[in-house]
Coordinates of N, CA and C in Angstrom, one line a residue:
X370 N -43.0 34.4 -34.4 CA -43.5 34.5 -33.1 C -44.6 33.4 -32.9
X371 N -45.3 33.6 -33.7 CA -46.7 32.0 -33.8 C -46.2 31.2 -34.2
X372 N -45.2 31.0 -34.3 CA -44.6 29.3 -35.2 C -44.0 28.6 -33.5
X373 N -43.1 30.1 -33.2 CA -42.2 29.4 -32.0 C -43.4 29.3 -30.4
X374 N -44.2 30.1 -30.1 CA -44.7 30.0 -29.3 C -45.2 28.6 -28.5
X375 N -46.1 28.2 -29.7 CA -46.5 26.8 -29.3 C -45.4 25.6 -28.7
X376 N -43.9 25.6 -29.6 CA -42.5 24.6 -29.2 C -42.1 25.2 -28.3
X377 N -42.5 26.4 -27.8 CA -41.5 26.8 -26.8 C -41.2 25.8 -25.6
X378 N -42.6 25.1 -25.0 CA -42.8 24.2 -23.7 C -42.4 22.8 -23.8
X379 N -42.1 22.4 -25.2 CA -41.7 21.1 -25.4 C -40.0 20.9 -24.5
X380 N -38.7 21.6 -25.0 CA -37.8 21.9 -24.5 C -37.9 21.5 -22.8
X381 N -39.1 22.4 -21.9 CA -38.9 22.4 -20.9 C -39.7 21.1 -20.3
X382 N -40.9 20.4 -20.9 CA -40.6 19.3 -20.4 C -40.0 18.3 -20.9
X383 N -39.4 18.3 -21.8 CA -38.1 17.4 -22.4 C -37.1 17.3 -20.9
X384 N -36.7 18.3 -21.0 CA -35.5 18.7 -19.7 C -36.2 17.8 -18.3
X385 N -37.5 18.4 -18.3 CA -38.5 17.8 -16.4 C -38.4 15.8 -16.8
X386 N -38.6 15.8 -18.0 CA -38.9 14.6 -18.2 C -37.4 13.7 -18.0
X387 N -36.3 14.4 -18.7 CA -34.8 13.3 -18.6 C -34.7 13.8 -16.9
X388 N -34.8 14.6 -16.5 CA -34.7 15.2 -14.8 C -35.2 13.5 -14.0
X389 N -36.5 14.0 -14.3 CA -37.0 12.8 -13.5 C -36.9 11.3 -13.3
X390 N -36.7 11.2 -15.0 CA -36.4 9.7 -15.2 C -34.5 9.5 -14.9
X391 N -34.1 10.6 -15.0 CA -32.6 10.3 -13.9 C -32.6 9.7 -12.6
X392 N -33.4 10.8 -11.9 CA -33.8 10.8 -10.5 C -34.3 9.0 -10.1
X393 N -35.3 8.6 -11.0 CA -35.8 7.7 -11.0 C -34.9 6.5 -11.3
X394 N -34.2 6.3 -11.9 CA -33.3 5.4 -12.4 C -32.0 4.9 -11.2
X395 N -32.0 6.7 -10.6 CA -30.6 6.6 -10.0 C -30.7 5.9 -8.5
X396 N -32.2 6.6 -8.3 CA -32.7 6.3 -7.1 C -33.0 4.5 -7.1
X397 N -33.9 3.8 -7.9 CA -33.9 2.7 -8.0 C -32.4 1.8 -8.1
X398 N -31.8 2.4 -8.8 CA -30.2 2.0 -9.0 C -29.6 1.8 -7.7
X399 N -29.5 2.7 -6.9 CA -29.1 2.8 -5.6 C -29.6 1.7 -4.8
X400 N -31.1 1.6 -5.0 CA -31.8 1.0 -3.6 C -31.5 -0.7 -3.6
X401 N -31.4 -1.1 -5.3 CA -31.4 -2.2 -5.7 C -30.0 -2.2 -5.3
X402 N -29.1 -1.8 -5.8 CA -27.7 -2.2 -5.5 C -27.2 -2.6 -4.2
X403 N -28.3 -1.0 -3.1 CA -28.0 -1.4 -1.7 C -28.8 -2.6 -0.9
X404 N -29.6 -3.1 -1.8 CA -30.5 -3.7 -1.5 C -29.6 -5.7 -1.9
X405 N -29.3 -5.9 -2.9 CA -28.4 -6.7 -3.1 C -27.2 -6.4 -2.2
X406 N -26.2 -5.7 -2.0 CA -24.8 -5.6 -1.4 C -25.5 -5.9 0.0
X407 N -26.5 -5.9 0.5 CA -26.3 -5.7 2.0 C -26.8 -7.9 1.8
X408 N -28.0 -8.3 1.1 CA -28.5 -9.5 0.7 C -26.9 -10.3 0.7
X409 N -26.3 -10.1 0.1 CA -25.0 -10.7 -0.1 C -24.1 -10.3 1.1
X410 N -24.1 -9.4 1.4 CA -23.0 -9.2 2.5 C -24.0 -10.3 4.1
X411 N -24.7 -10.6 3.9 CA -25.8 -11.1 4.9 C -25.6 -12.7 5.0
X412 N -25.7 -12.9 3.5 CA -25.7 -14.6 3.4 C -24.0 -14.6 3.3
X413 N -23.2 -14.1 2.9 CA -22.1 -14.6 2.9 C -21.7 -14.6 4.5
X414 N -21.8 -13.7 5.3 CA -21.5 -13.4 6.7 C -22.3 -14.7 7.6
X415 N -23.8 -15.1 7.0 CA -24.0 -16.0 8.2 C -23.2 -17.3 7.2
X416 N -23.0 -17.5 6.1 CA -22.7 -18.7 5.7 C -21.0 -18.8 6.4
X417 N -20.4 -17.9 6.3 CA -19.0 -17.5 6.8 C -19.0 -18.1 8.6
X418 N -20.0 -17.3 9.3 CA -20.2 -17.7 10.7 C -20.6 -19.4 10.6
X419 N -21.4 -19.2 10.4 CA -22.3 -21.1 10.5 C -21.0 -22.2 10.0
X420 N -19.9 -21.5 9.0 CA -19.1 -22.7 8.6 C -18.3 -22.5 9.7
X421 N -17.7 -21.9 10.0 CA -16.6 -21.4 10.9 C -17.1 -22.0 12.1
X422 N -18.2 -22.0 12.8 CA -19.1 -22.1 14.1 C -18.9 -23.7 13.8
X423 N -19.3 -24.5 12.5 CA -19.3 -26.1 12.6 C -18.3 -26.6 12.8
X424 N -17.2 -25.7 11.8 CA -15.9 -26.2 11.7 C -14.9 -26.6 13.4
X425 N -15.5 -25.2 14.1 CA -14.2 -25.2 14.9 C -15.6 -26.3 15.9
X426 N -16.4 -26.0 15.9 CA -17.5 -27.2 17.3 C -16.8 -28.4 16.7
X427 N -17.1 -28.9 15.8 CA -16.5 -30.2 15.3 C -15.4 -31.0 15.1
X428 N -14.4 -30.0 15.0 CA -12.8 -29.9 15.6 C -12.7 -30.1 17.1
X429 N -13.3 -29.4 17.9 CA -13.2 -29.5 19.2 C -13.5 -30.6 19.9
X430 N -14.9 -30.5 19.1 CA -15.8 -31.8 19.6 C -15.0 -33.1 20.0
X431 N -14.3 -33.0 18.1 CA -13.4 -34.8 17.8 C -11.9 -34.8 18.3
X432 N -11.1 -33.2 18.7 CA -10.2 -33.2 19.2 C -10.2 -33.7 20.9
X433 N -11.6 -33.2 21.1 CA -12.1 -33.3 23.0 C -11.4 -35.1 23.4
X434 N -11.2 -35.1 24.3 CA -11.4 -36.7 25.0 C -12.8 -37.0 25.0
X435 N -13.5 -37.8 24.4 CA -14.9 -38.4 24.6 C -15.1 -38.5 26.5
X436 N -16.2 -38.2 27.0 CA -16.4 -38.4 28.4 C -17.5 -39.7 28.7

């Protein structure tokens, strides 16, 4: 009974401790990931628009009859 008493509390913050550092991991995991996917989805979209926007102005431009 005096041997186990004292270990008894290790166990439960062992458990609080991997709890948290999940939470913490998963949560960071999440933010960064959504944090990059949206960074990427952002520059590819304006790089996507801005080429497409020069391409076809420029096409148009050199297809137009000069005035």
């Amino acid at each position: 009974e005096a041997s186990s008493a004292p270990t008894a509390w290790w166990p439960e913050v062992f458990r609080i401790g991997v709890g948290v550092g999940l939470g913490v991991g998963v949560g960071l995991g999440l933010g960064v990931g959504l944090g990059l996917g949206l960074g990427v989805g952002l520059g590819v979209g304006l790089g996507l628009g801005l080429g497409l926007g020069l391409g076809v102005g420029l096409g148009l431009g050199l297809l137009s009859p000069a005035r």
